[in-house]
XYZ file of C-alpha atoms in Angstrom:
439
model
C -4.672 -18.871 -21.737
C -5.213 -18.997 -25.520
C -8.662 -18.294 -26.866
C -10.042 -20.411 -29.683
C -10.784 -18.960 -33.110
C -14.526 -19.109 -32.380
C -14.010 -17.196 -29.135
C -11.944 -14.528 -30.863
C -14.613 -14.245 -33.525
C -17.351 -13.880 -30.942
C -15.429 -11.092 -29.205
C -14.870 -9.165 -32.436
C -18.472 -9.513 -33.553
C -19.904 -8.680 -30.156
C -17.776 -5.562 -29.780
C -18.829 -4.364 -33.220
C -22.502 -5.043 -32.567
C -22.428 -3.168 -29.264
C -20.532 -0.252 -30.794
C -23.182 0.276 -33.462
C -26.203 -1.065 -31.579
C -27.723 2.346 -31.027
C -26.752 3.590 -34.505
C -25.883 6.845 -32.730
C -22.861 7.460 -34.942
C -22.320 8.062 -38.631
C -22.079 4.559 -40.027
C -19.928 5.436 -43.031
C -16.609 6.132 -41.273
C -17.451 3.632 -38.534
C -17.865 0.661 -40.840
C -14.562 1.355 -42.568
C -12.573 0.899 -39.365
C -14.665 -1.955 -37.987
C -14.563 -3.835 -41.283
C -10.782 -4.089 -40.946
C -11.263 -5.793 -37.582
C -13.798 -8.208 -39.019
C -11.632 -8.990 -42.021
C -8.938 -10.262 -39.658
C -11.392 -12.852 -38.369
C -11.976 -15.813 -40.670
C -15.581 -16.237 -41.784
C -17.258 -19.090 -39.961
C -18.530 -22.020 -41.941
C -22.174 -21.401 -42.597
C -25.155 -22.636 -44.515
C -26.207 -19.168 -45.604
C -27.632 -19.390 -49.143
C -26.663 -15.785 -49.914
C -22.965 -15.794 -49.045
C -20.667 -15.137 -46.111
C -20.179 -11.985 -44.017
C -17.751 -10.479 -46.537
C -20.272 -11.000 -49.344
C -22.962 -9.249 -47.292
C -20.840 -6.090 -47.230
C -19.901 -6.132 -50.916
C -22.457 -3.827 -52.532
C -24.840 -5.596 -54.882
C -28.415 -5.649 -56.108
C -29.874 -8.169 -53.656
C -31.428 -7.299 -50.324
C -28.700 -9.314 -48.592
C -25.997 -6.970 -49.911
C -27.767 -3.682 -50.506
C -27.904 -1.685 -47.272
C -26.140 1.063 -45.338
C -23.064 -1.048 -44.617
C -22.332 -2.255 -48.149
C -19.575 -0.706 -50.248
C -18.094 -1.414 -53.641
C -17.902 -0.370 -57.300
C -21.661 -0.854 -57.728
C -22.340 1.961 -55.253
C -21.945 2.606 -51.547
C -24.368 2.662 -48.605
C -27.393 1.288 -50.444
C -26.947 3.033 -53.805
C -26.130 -0.211 -55.656
C -29.741 -1.390 -56.022
C -31.957 1.466 -57.308
C -34.692 -0.888 -58.515
C -34.851 -2.608 -55.138
C -34.799 0.720 -53.311
C -37.735 1.882 -55.423
C -39.666 -1.266 -54.506
C -38.768 -0.777 -50.841
C -39.933 2.852 -50.893
C -43.246 1.853 -52.486
C -43.690 -0.789 -49.792
C -43.036 1.741 -47.035
C -45.377 4.362 -48.476
C -48.116 1.801 -49.125
C -48.014 0.739 -45.479
C -47.979 4.300 -44.175
C -50.812 5.494 -46.428
C -52.982 2.499 -45.618
C -52.422 2.548 -41.850
C -51.842 6.200 -40.906
C -55.400 6.568 -39.584
C -55.149 3.402 -37.503
C -52.272 4.932 -35.529
C -54.567 7.839 -34.650
C -57.218 5.565 -33.149
C -57.236 5.967 -29.404
C -54.536 8.661 -29.221
C -56.926 10.929 -27.347
C -57.016 8.482 -24.464
C -53.413 7.360 -24.744
C -51.580 7.974 -21.473
C -48.270 9.806 -21.903
C -45.558 9.917 -19.286
C -44.172 13.400 -18.530
C -40.898 12.042 -19.898
C -42.429 11.847 -23.372
C -45.243 14.412 -23.415
C -44.434 17.102 -26.006
C -47.879 18.757 -26.005
C -46.604 22.168 -24.932
C -44.022 22.312 -27.706
C -45.846 20.811 -30.700
C -46.906 23.240 -33.467
C -48.142 20.780 -36.057
C -45.523 20.994 -38.831
C -42.576 19.287 -37.086
C -40.279 17.011 -39.050
C -39.182 13.609 -37.776
C -35.816 15.117 -36.847
C -37.419 17.920 -34.821
C -39.478 15.370 -32.908
C -36.338 13.392 -32.097
C -34.772 16.589 -30.723
C -37.802 17.143 -28.473
C -37.660 13.485 -27.459
C -34.068 13.862 -26.278
C -34.943 16.932 -24.201
C -37.656 14.957 -22.421
C -35.144 12.397 -21.201
C -33.830 14.883 -18.668
C -36.949 14.075 -16.627
C -36.108 11.809 -13.639
C -38.832 9.371 -14.672
C -36.594 8.101 -17.459
C -34.706 5.853 -15.006
C -37.424 3.185 -15.353
C -36.250 2.302 -18.848
C -32.754 3.807 -19.118
C -31.351 1.995 -16.053
C -30.806 -1.558 -17.271
C -31.580 -3.145 -13.900
C -34.847 -1.256 -13.467
C -35.680 -1.957 -17.112
C -35.538 -5.717 -16.610
C -37.529 -5.496 -13.405
C -40.234 -3.481 -15.149
C -40.334 -5.852 -18.125
C -40.824 -8.817 -15.791
C -43.762 -7.043 -14.128
C -45.304 -6.696 -17.599
C -44.703 -10.392 -18.317
C -42.101 -9.736 -21.016
C -39.222 -12.258 -21.072
C -35.759 -10.691 -20.923
C -32.187 -11.886 -21.292
C -30.952 -13.621 -18.172
C -29.364 -11.389 -15.552
C -27.277 -13.223 -12.926
C -26.346 -10.155 -10.915
C -27.439 -6.538 -10.661
C -26.458 -3.844 -8.177
C -26.007 -0.088 -7.912
C -23.103 1.862 -6.462
C -23.054 1.995 -2.664
C -23.782 5.208 -0.824
C -26.184 6.590 -3.448
C -29.479 5.564 -1.853
C -30.208 2.460 -3.934
C -31.749 -0.562 -2.240
C -29.514 -3.009 -4.132
C -26.088 -1.643 -3.176
C -23.032 -3.274 -4.695
C -20.976 -5.517 -2.422
C -17.661 -6.921 -3.660
C -18.053 -10.153 -1.698
C -21.483 -10.794 -3.263
C -20.127 -10.075 -6.752
C -17.244 -12.509 -6.289
C -19.564 -15.142 -4.845
C -21.764 -14.839 -7.939
C -18.788 -15.391 -10.250
C -17.815 -18.475 -8.286
C -21.394 -19.756 -8.479
C -21.272 -19.369 -12.256
C -18.116 -21.449 -12.234
C -19.789 -24.201 -10.211
C -22.962 -24.155 -12.316
C -21.095 -24.605 -15.613
C -21.810 -21.164 -17.089
C -19.109 -20.589 -19.691
C -19.876 -17.277 -21.419
C -21.290 -14.075 -19.940
C -20.657 -10.364 -19.918
C -20.317 -7.611 -17.361
C -22.221 -4.472 -18.310
C -22.754 -0.960 -16.963
C -26.378 0.043 -16.393
C -25.803 3.763 -16.809
C -23.370 4.189 -19.706
C -23.675 4.336 -23.491
C -21.257 3.865 -26.411
C -20.309 0.371 -25.167
C -18.450 1.761 -22.173
C -18.198 -0.371 -19.068
C -18.567 -3.706 -20.850
C -16.437 -6.812 -20.644
C -17.113 -10.107 -22.381
C -16.073 -13.198 -20.459
C -15.578 -16.337 -22.554
C -14.351 -19.786 -21.515
C -15.112 -19.010 -17.874
C -14.954 -22.666 -16.903
C -11.334 -22.857 -17.988
C -10.447 -19.544 -16.332
C -12.047 -20.233 -12.986
C -10.746 -23.783 -12.639
C -7.151 -22.815 -13.301
C -6.954 -19.422 -11.605
C -10.227 -18.780 -9.794
C -9.153 -16.285 -7.118
C -7.160 -14.073 -9.468
C -9.909 -14.191 -12.103
C -12.811 -13.244 -9.827
C -10.816 -10.406 -8.284
C -9.784 -9.128 -11.706
C -13.426 -8.919 -12.778
C -14.445 -7.362 -9.464
C -11.777 -4.701 -9.998
C -13.193 -4.069 -13.470
C -16.726 -3.711 -12.113
C -15.610 -1.223 -9.497
C -13.070 0.805 -11.459
C -14.421 0.711 -15.020
C -18.151 0.618 -14.287
C -19.268 1.834 -10.883
C -16.637 4.569 -10.689
C -17.435 5.974 -14.139
C -20.060 8.605 -14.910
C -21.748 9.176 -18.262
C -20.169 11.864 -20.427
C -21.554 15.238 -21.407
C -22.977 13.835 -24.645
C -25.312 11.654 -22.556
C -26.498 14.279 -20.101
C -29.662 12.380 -19.193
C -27.643 9.314 -18.145
C -25.738 11.405 -15.617
C -28.867 11.348 -13.475
C -28.674 7.566 -13.069
C -27.022 5.860 -10.117
C -24.087 3.865 -11.547
C -24.804 0.161 -11.658
C -23.405 -3.128 -12.929
C -24.951 -6.343 -14.191
C -23.702 -9.796 -15.085
C -25.729 -11.323 -17.897
C -25.669 -14.444 -20.028
C -24.599 -14.155 -23.647
C -27.654 -14.964 -25.725
C -26.983 -17.507 -28.474
C -29.134 -17.844 -31.576
C -27.595 -21.259 -32.214
C -26.612 -23.096 -35.361
C -23.918 -21.285 -37.333
C -24.636 -17.932 -35.680
C -21.682 -16.194 -34.025
C -23.756 -13.316 -32.658
C -27.439 -13.099 -31.768
C -30.112 -12.418 -34.336
C -31.929 -9.342 -33.065
C -35.251 -7.768 -34.017
C -35.512 -4.053 -33.267
C -39.193 -3.136 -33.037
C -40.277 0.492 -33.449
C -43.529 1.441 -31.698
C -45.419 4.723 -32.262
C -48.425 5.637 -30.121
C -48.548 2.108 -28.740
C -48.656 0.424 -32.160
C -45.837 -1.293 -34.071
C -44.727 0.623 -37.144
C -41.915 -1.682 -38.257
C -39.086 -3.910 -37.133
C -35.637 -4.386 -38.589
C -33.236 -7.259 -38.058
C -29.563 -7.281 -37.212
C -26.904 -9.867 -36.329
C -26.537 -13.404 -37.643
C -29.192 -16.060 -38.078
C -28.673 -19.737 -37.350
C -27.618 -20.380 -40.956
C -24.699 -17.999 -40.459
C -26.253 -15.283 -42.647
C -24.945 -11.848 -41.774
C -27.931 -9.544 -41.336
C -26.946 -5.903 -41.755
C -29.204 -3.006 -40.774
C -31.465 -2.264 -43.736
C -31.261 -5.665 -45.403
C -34.297 -7.140 -43.608
C -37.221 -4.977 -42.521
C -40.865 -5.821 -41.807
C -43.784 -3.438 -41.274
C -46.765 -3.765 -38.983
C -48.877 -5.504 -41.644
C -46.124 -8.052 -42.442
C -45.111 -6.322 -45.669
C -41.488 -5.323 -46.206
C -38.405 -7.171 -47.374
C -36.184 -9.992 -46.172
C -32.741 -11.175 -47.251
C -34.246 -12.559 -50.449
C -36.082 -9.401 -51.517
C -39.569 -7.867 -51.268
C -41.874 -10.073 -49.194
C -44.571 -11.714 -51.312
C -47.879 -12.394 -49.539
C -48.189 -15.908 -50.905
C -44.960 -17.099 -49.298
C -41.887 -18.460 -51.054
C -39.696 -15.760 -49.563
C -36.592 -16.310 -47.455
C -37.297 -19.520 -45.525
C -36.365 -18.147 -42.115
C -38.157 -14.884 -42.838
C -41.384 -16.719 -43.608
C -41.067 -18.764 -40.441
C -40.565 -15.663 -38.309
C -43.620 -14.019 -39.873
C -45.676 -17.115 -39.143
C -44.433 -17.964 -35.656
C -42.486 -15.133 -33.997
C -43.775 -11.871 -35.475
C -46.958 -11.539 -33.414
C -45.364 -12.360 -30.033
C -42.754 -9.650 -30.654
C -45.478 -7.191 -31.653
C -47.437 -7.989 -28.494
C -44.394 -7.635 -26.218
C -43.195 -4.407 -27.841
C -46.596 -2.738 -27.715
C -47.117 -3.838 -24.109
C -43.763 -2.349 -23.113
C -44.283 0.959 -24.953
C -47.720 1.371 -23.391
C -46.316 0.349 -20.011
C -43.746 3.154 -19.990
C -46.367 5.455 -21.546
C -44.175 6.365 -24.505
C -45.258 8.012 -27.733
C -42.161 6.659 -29.492
C -40.134 3.686 -28.280
C -37.994 0.935 -29.793
C -37.922 -2.472 -28.133
C -35.166 -4.948 -29.076
C -35.434 -8.743 -28.910
C -32.981 -11.609 -29.368
C -34.319 -14.609 -31.290
C -33.675 -18.335 -31.371
C -35.923 -20.608 -33.348
C -36.991 -23.995 -31.945
C -35.105 -27.072 -33.038
C -38.328 -28.857 -33.929
C -41.370 -27.717 -35.865
C -44.092 -26.632 -33.496
C -41.670 -25.806 -30.689
C -41.535 -22.499 -28.868
C -39.337 -19.669 -30.088
C -36.990 -18.123 -27.565
C -37.782 -14.416 -27.695
C -36.021 -12.352 -25.049
C -36.043 -8.590 -24.673
C -32.489 -7.296 -24.722
C -33.066 -3.585 -24.204
C -35.145 -0.626 -25.286
C -34.080 2.517 -27.110
C -35.971 5.693 -26.349
C -33.633 7.541 -28.721
C -31.971 5.978 -31.732
C -29.589 7.479 -34.255
C -31.336 5.546 -37.030
C -32.021 7.949 -39.876
C -35.006 5.954 -41.187
C -34.165 7.123 -44.690
C -37.199 5.561 -46.356
C -39.593 5.877 -43.408
C -38.811 9.305 -41.958
C -41.502 11.346 -43.729
C -44.407 9.035 -42.931
C -43.029 8.003 -39.552
C -42.634 11.624 -38.509
C -46.146 12.436 -39.773
C -47.696 9.639 -37.681
C -45.746 10.703 -34.604
C -46.616 14.404 -35.055
C -50.253 13.864 -36.035
C -50.903 11.890 -32.876
C -50.398 15.166 -31.042
C -52.318 17.247 -33.597
C -55.360 14.993 -33.378
C -55.417 14.614 -29.603
C -53.638 17.327 -27.630
C -52.546 20.225 -29.821
C -52.177 23.499 -27.916
C -52.004 26.101 -30.669
C -50.819 29.631 -29.915
C -50.281 32.712 -32.033
C -46.552 32.254 -31.706
C -46.754 28.642 -32.889
C -48.875 29.581 -35.897
C -46.433 32.340 -36.827
C -43.643 29.748 -36.728
C -45.617 27.485 -39.098
C -46.124 30.406 -41.480
C -42.452 31.381 -41.289
C -41.371 27.797 -41.939
C -43.603 27.674 -44.999
C -42.117 30.871 -46.395
C -38.572 29.707 -45.639
C -39.149 26.557 -47.672
C -40.505 28.599 -50.572
C -37.593 30.994 -50.385
C -35.099 28.153 -50.418
C -36.562 26.969 -53.734
C -37.025 30.551 -55.019
C -40.736 29.973 -55.641
C -41.664 33.601 -54.976
C -38.701 35.172 -56.749
C -39.743 38.075 -58.950
């Protein structure tokens, strides 16, 4: 069977998006190798007013091409647009200064799961990075399965009334005590049902692995199953059993080792239009309130949206592909439409989920498809959540960390002599580093 150019492109783009979805790796070396893969795939025809995918990664001064993935003579990894970066930083700080207190409202009565509660450890001078380290330690608690296991995650989201991407099949490894034990015959029957129902594209995904392990994209299923159904369904069943259910998370993902291995079959979400991969909004919630969201993927015009090129804060300030968002409108057309029609539903869903899992810090990711007609309903589906992200939050980290830390200081700080001594020592260490007390 020969795959079409569009199918090959979808595979390449999907693999790249999954590999960097969590941003858990250093993007600089990663993008260099992945860019070579993308360059071998012809850019799709698009109506993007800013340029094609290659143009989005050629460092420039516009928001579209000034981000952590852009390289070129003008400067790498976001250094090509100092004026824009200054405007972005002012936007971030303005939001954080104006709204810091609002994040503290209600923290005293905010319910924290034992998975996330850092009260015993907090001193009061932690950096964002220290808080992330504490966050990771908390994930060793067994309660994390509710949101780390992708089957349980979707079940919980449905209970909360949050729409999720469509899951055709979900089961856990047999003999491990799960109620939904995997059965090969049921898995094969599901694949045959997808053939009969006309489903053409889907993917098989591990529920307990990270780093894009245990994933297989299935394209042109109608052609495969009609020409070689028995061989095809057994091949995918073998994959599910050998490459998913029989694989345990590695040492780097110690918390995932507690999960019962599982497998899902899910539809490939399509943003539509000239998009070859979904447009995704990644919404960061702190103390039950949205701090910001950033976009990633491709919109229906075919515009490549790189991490950092489009970011919106909880008060609708920020920047889109066209530049800093102006309150009177006239910004990027799609960006304005999302702010008007899709922003608040995503905020509501993300905050409901974060409060539902009782998290102090949680990212909730949504796929987006705009309606064909004005006044229609947006398709907003939760893809996954990220309790821990490798995002550095270069512009946000100081204020974001302060909000996260101060929620504890203002509501449940348990100061000790040892903690205070650590604060004092940290202060002196910073002064010594800068030689402020040098005689």
